[in-house]
Amino acid sequence: MTTPAQTPSADAPAARRLLIVGPPGAGKGTQATRIAEALAIPAISTGDIFRANVSQQTELGVLAKSYMDKGEYVPDSVTNDMVRSRLAEDDATGGFLLDGYPRTLDQVDALDAVLADLGASLDAVLLLEVDSDAVVQRLVARGAEQGRSDDTEETIRRRLEVYAEQTAPLVDVYEKRGLVRRVDGMASIDDVTAALLAALGAPDAR
Ligand code: AMP
């Protein structure tokens, strides 16, 4: 069997300390769940943790909702503390897939510090590449199906702007570290999962 260039050897252990990055609507959450299951690591979504707090009406939830409903980011200090505690939990010691974090350069620095304290480092950054018109349509459809309060057209537009301004620059940072693995996020859900697993050198579990 020939192995394409840049694809890790099938014998190498799959990368296990991972980020998944992409604009809103790229399918990060769906893919994160599938990849994490295939690699037996927890998928850690900051958006999901915020939403759980919103529904439980915790103090953090009340604060987060005021930003989320406008399509803005929750302040870095709050988000960084939340991720630091989550990564210190037992299930994250053997690896994790962070979905939706880091989203700002300050969060990149904070994550570096957390990992340094844990004696760990990132293995790969999965980048889902998608067409921006298509993601708006996906998000409008998701808003109608799931009733997410930040999936209204105005908020979606703001979330895409905030992604371009604050999160897209992170790709360059991780690119310089040689960590970025780009995958076409416009393919079918199964094909995207297979491409992500291949990019990580993990067997396709299908
Ligand atoms: P998501 O489910 O990843 O699309 O996140 C939904 C919303 O949660 C975002 O639009 C932000 O308001 C908030 N959020 C999630 N992750 C972060 C983060 N890393 N930093 C700041 N805000 C975040």
CSV table of C-alpha atoms and ligand atoms in Angstrom, one decimal:
chain,number,residue,atom,x,y,z
A,1,MET,CA,0.0,0.0,0.0
A,2,THR,CA,1.4,3.4,-0.9
A,3,THR,CA,1.1,6.1,1.7
A,4,PRO,CA,0.5,9.6,0.4
A,5,ALA,CA,3.0,12.3,1.4
A,6,GLN,CA,2.3,14.1,4.7
A,7,THR,CA,0.0,11.3,5.9
A,8,PRO,CA,1.4,9.8,9.1
A,9,SER,CA,2.4,6.2,8.9
A,10,ALA,CA,-0.3,3.7,9.8
A,11,ASP,CA,2.1,2.3,12.4
A,12,ALA,CA,2.5,5.6,14.2
A,13,PRO,CA,0.3,6.1,17.2
A,14,ALA,CA,-2.6,8.4,16.4
A,15,ALA,CA,-2.3,12.0,17.6
A,16,ARG,CA,-4.4,12.5,20.7
A,17,ARG,CA,-4.0,16.1,21.9
A,18,LEU,CA,-6.0,17.9,19.3
A,19,LEU,CA,-7.9,21.0,18.3
A,20,ILE,CA,-10.6,21.3,15.7
A,21,VAL,CA,-10.9,24.7,14.1
A,22,GLY,CA,-13.2,26.2,11.5
A,23,PRO,CA,-15.9,28.8,11.1
A,24,PRO,CA,-19.3,28.5,12.7
A,25,GLY,CA,-21.3,26.0,10.7
A,26,ALA,CA,-18.2,24.0,9.5
A,27,GLY,CA,-19.4,20.9,11.3
A,28,LYS,CA,-16.9,21.1,14.2
A,29,GLY,CA,-19.3,19.7,16.8
A,30,THR,CA,-20.5,16.8,14.7
A,31,GLN,CA,-17.0,15.8,13.6
A,32,ALA,CA,-15.4,16.4,17.1
A,33,THR,CA,-17.9,13.9,18.6
A,34,ARG,CA,-17.0,11.3,15.9
A,35,ILE,CA,-13.3,11.7,16.1
A,36,ALA,CA,-13.2,11.7,19.8
A,37,GLU,CA,-15.2,8.5,19.9
A,38,ALA,CA,-12.9,6.8,17.4
A,39,LEU,CA,-9.8,7.8,19.4
A,40,ALA,CA,-11.4,7.2,22.8
A,41,ILE,CA,-10.6,10.7,24.0
A,42,PRO,CA,-13.1,13.3,25.4
A,43,ALA,CA,-14.4,16.0,23.0
A,44,ILE,CA,-14.4,19.2,24.9
A,45,SER,CA,-16.6,21.9,23.4
A,46,THR,CA,-16.5,25.3,25.2
A,47,GLY,CA,-19.8,26.2,23.4
A,48,ASP,CA,-21.4,23.1,24.9
A,49,ILE,CA,-20.1,23.8,28.4
A,50,PHE,CA,-21.4,27.4,28.1
A,51,ARG,CA,-24.8,26.1,26.8
A,52,ALA,CA,-25.1,23.6,29.7
A,53,ASN,CA,-24.4,26.5,32.1
A,54,VAL,CA,-27.0,28.7,30.3
A,55,SER,CA,-29.7,25.9,30.7
A,56,GLN,CA,-28.8,25.4,34.4
A,57,GLN,CA,-28.9,29.2,34.9
A,58,THR,CA,-25.6,29.2,36.7
A,59,GLU,CA,-23.7,32.5,37.2
A,60,LEU,CA,-21.4,31.6,34.4
A,61,GLY,CA,-24.4,30.7,32.2
A,62,VAL,CA,-26.0,34.1,32.7
A,63,LEU,CA,-22.8,35.9,31.9
A,64,ALA,CA,-22.0,33.7,28.8
A,65,LYS,CA,-25.5,34.1,27.4
A,66,SER,CA,-25.2,37.9,27.3
A,67,TYR,CA,-22.3,37.4,24.9
A,68,MET,CA,-23.5,34.4,23.0
A,69,ASP,CA,-26.8,35.9,22.0
A,70,LYS,CA,-25.0,38.8,20.3
A,71,GLY,CA,-22.5,36.5,18.5
A,72,GLU,CA,-19.6,37.8,20.6
A,73,TYR,CA,-17.0,35.9,22.4
A,74,VAL,CA,-17.2,35.3,26.1
A,75,PRO,CA,-14.3,37.1,27.8
A,76,ASP,CA,-11.0,35.2,27.6
A,77,SER,CA,-10.4,35.2,31.4
A,78,VAL,CA,-13.7,33.4,32.0
A,79,THR,CA,-13.1,30.9,29.1
A,80,ASN,CA,-9.5,30.2,29.9
A,81,ASP,CA,-10.3,29.4,33.6
A,82,MET,CA,-13.1,27.0,32.5
A,83,VAL,CA,-10.8,25.2,30.1
A,84,ARG,CA,-7.9,25.0,32.6
A,85,SER,CA,-10.2,23.2,35.1
A,86,ARG,CA,-11.7,20.9,32.4
A,87,LEU,CA,-8.3,19.8,31.1
A,88,ALA,CA,-7.2,18.9,34.6
A,89,GLU,CA,-9.9,16.3,34.9
A,90,ASP,CA,-8.8,12.6,34.8
A,91,ASP,CA,-10.4,11.7,31.5
A,92,ALA,CA,-8.3,14.3,29.7
A,93,THR,CA,-4.9,13.0,30.8
A,94,GLY,CA,-4.5,10.6,27.8
A,95,GLY,CA,-5.7,13.1,25.2
A,96,PHE,CA,-8.5,15.4,24.3
A,97,LEU,CA,-10.1,17.1,21.3
A,98,LEU,CA,-10.9,20.7,22.0
A,99,ASP,CA,-13.8,22.0,19.9
A,100,GLY,CA,-14.2,25.8,19.7
A,101,TYR,CA,-11.2,26.6,21.9
A,102,PRO,CA,-8.8,28.5,21.5
A,103,ARG,CA,-10.6,31.2,19.5
A,104,THR,CA,-8.3,34.2,20.3
A,105,LEU,CA,-4.6,34.7,20.4
A,106,ASP,CA,-4.8,35.3,24.1
A,107,GLN,CA,-6.5,31.8,24.4
A,108,VAL,CA,-3.6,30.3,22.4
A,109,ASP,CA,-1.2,31.6,25.0
A,110,ALA,CA,-3.4,30.5,27.9
A,111,LEU,CA,-3.7,27.0,26.4
A,112,ASP,CA,0.1,26.8,25.9
A,113,ALA,CA,0.5,27.7,29.6
A,114,VAL,CA,-2.0,25.1,30.7
A,115,LEU,CA,-0.4,22.3,28.6
A,116,ALA,CA,3.1,23.3,29.8
A,117,ASP,CA,1.9,23.0,33.4
A,118,LEU,CA,0.5,19.5,32.6
A,119,GLY,CA,3.7,18.6,30.8
A,120,ALA,CA,1.8,18.1,27.6
A,121,SER,CA,1.8,19.6,24.1
A,122,LEU,CA,-0.5,19.7,21.1
A,123,ASP,CA,-0.2,17.0,18.5
A,124,ALA,CA,-2.3,18.4,15.7
A,125,VAL,CA,-4.8,21.1,14.7
A,126,LEU,CA,-7.6,20.0,12.4
A,127,LEU,CA,-8.8,22.8,10.2
A,128,LEU,CA,-12.2,22.3,8.5
A,129,GLU,CA,-12.3,24.3,5.3
A,130,VAL,CA,-15.8,25.4,4.1
A,131,ASP,CA,-17.6,27.7,1.8
A,132,SER,CA,-18.9,30.7,3.7
A,133,ASP,CA,-22.3,31.0,1.8
A,134,ALA,CA,-22.9,27.3,2.5
A,135,VAL,CA,-22.2,27.7,6.3
A,136,VAL,CA,-24.8,30.5,6.6
A,137,GLN,CA,-27.4,28.2,5.1
A,138,ARG,CA,-26.4,25.3,7.4
A,139,LEU,CA,-26.6,27.6,10.4
A,140,VAL,CA,-30.0,29.0,9.5
A,141,ALA,CA,-31.3,25.4,9.0
A,142,ARG,CA,-29.8,24.4,12.4
A,143,GLY,CA,-31.4,27.4,14.1
A,144,ALA,CA,-34.8,26.2,12.7
A,145,GLU,CA,-34.2,22.6,13.8
A,146,GLN,CA,-32.5,23.0,17.2
A,147,GLY,CA,-33.8,26.4,18.3
A,148,ARG,CA,-30.3,27.6,19.2
A,149,SER,CA,-30.8,31.2,20.2
A,150,ASP,CA,-27.5,32.3,18.5
A,151,ASP,CA,-28.5,30.8,15.1
A,152,THR,CA,-30.5,33.8,13.9
A,153,GLU,CA,-29.3,35.4,10.7
A,154,GLU,CA,-28.0,38.6,12.3
A,155,THR,CA,-26.1,36.7,15.0
A,156,ILE,CA,-24.7,34.2,12.4
A,157,ARG,CA,-23.4,37.2,10.4
A,158,ARG,CA,-21.7,38.6,13.5
A,159,ARG,CA,-20.2,35.2,14.5
A,160,LEU,CA,-18.7,34.8,11.0
A,161,GLU,CA,-17.1,38.4,11.3
A,162,VAL,CA,-15.8,37.6,14.7
A,163,TYR,CA,-14.3,34.4,13.5
A,164,ALA,CA,-12.6,36.1,10.6
A,165,GLU,CA,-11.3,38.9,12.9
A,166,GLN,CA,-10.3,37.0,16.0
A,167,THR,CA,-10.0,33.3,15.2
A,168,ALA,CA,-8.7,32.9,11.6
A,169,PRO,CA,-5.3,34.4,12.6
A,170,LEU,CA,-4.8,31.4,14.9
A,171,VAL,CA,-4.3,29.2,11.9
A,172,ASP,CA,-1.1,31.1,11.0
A,173,VAL,CA,0.2,30.6,14.5
A,174,TYR,CA,-0.4,26.8,14.4
A,175,GLU,CA,0.8,26.6,10.8
A,176,LYS,CA,4.2,28.0,11.9
A,177,ARG,CA,4.3,25.2,14.4
A,178,GLY,CA,3.7,22.7,11.7
A,179,LEU,CA,0.5,21.4,13.4
A,180,VAL,CA,-2.3,22.2,10.9
A,181,ARG,CA,-4.0,19.4,9.0
A,182,ARG,CA,-6.5,20.8,6.5
A,183,VAL,CA,-9.6,18.9,5.5
A,184,ASP,CA,-12.4,19.7,3.1
A,185,GLY,CA,-15.4,20.3,5.3
A,186,MET,CA,-17.9,20.4,2.3
A,187,ALA,CA,-17.8,16.7,1.7
A,188,SER,CA,-20.4,14.3,3.3
A,189,ILE,CA,-20.3,13.9,7.1
A,190,ASP,CA,-18.8,10.3,6.7
A,191,ASP,CA,-16.2,11.4,4.2
A,192,VAL,CA,-15.1,14.3,6.4
A,193,THR,CA,-14.7,12.0,9.3
A,194,ALA,CA,-12.7,9.6,7.3
A,195,ALA,CA,-10.5,12.4,6.0
A,196,LEU,CA,-9.9,13.7,9.5
A,197,LEU,CA,-9.0,10.3,10.8
A,198,ALA,CA,-6.6,9.7,7.9
A,199,ALA,CA,-5.0,13.1,8.6
A,200,LEU,CA,-4.4,11.9,12.1
A,201,GLY,CA,-3.0,8.6,11.1
A,202,ALA,CA,-5.9,6.8,12.8
A,203,PRO,CA,-7.7,3.8,11.3
A,204,ASP,CA,-11.1,4.6,9.9
A,205,ALA,CA,-13.6,3.0,12.3
A,206,ARG,CA,-16.4,2.7,9.8
B,1,AMP,P1,-19.9,27.2,19.5
B,1,AMP,O1,-20.8,26.2,20.0
B,1,AMP,O2,-18.5,26.7,19.5
B,1,AMP,O3,-20.3,27.7,18.1
B,1,AMP,O4,-19.9,28.4,20.5
B,1,AMP,C1,-21.1,29.2,20.7
B,1,AMP,C2,-20.8,30.5,21.3
B,1,AMP,O5,-20.2,30.2,22.6
B,1,AMP,C3,-19.8,31.4,20.6
B,1,AMP,O6,-20.4,32.2,19.6
B,1,AMP,C4,-19.3,32.2,21.8
B,1,AMP,O7,-20.2,33.2,22.2
B,1,AMP,C5,-19.2,31.2,22.9
B,1,AMP,N1,-17.9,30.5,22.9
B,1,AMP,C6,-17.6,29.2,22.7
B,1,AMP,N2,-16.3,29.0,22.7
B,1,AMP,C7,-15.7,30.2,23.0
B,1,AMP,C8,-14.3,30.6,23.2
B,1,AMP,N3,-13.3,29.7,23.1
B,1,AMP,N4,-14.1,31.9,23.6
B,1,AMP,C9,-15.1,32.7,23.7
B,1,AMP,N5,-16.4,32.4,23.5
B,1,AMP,C10,-16.7,31.2,23.2
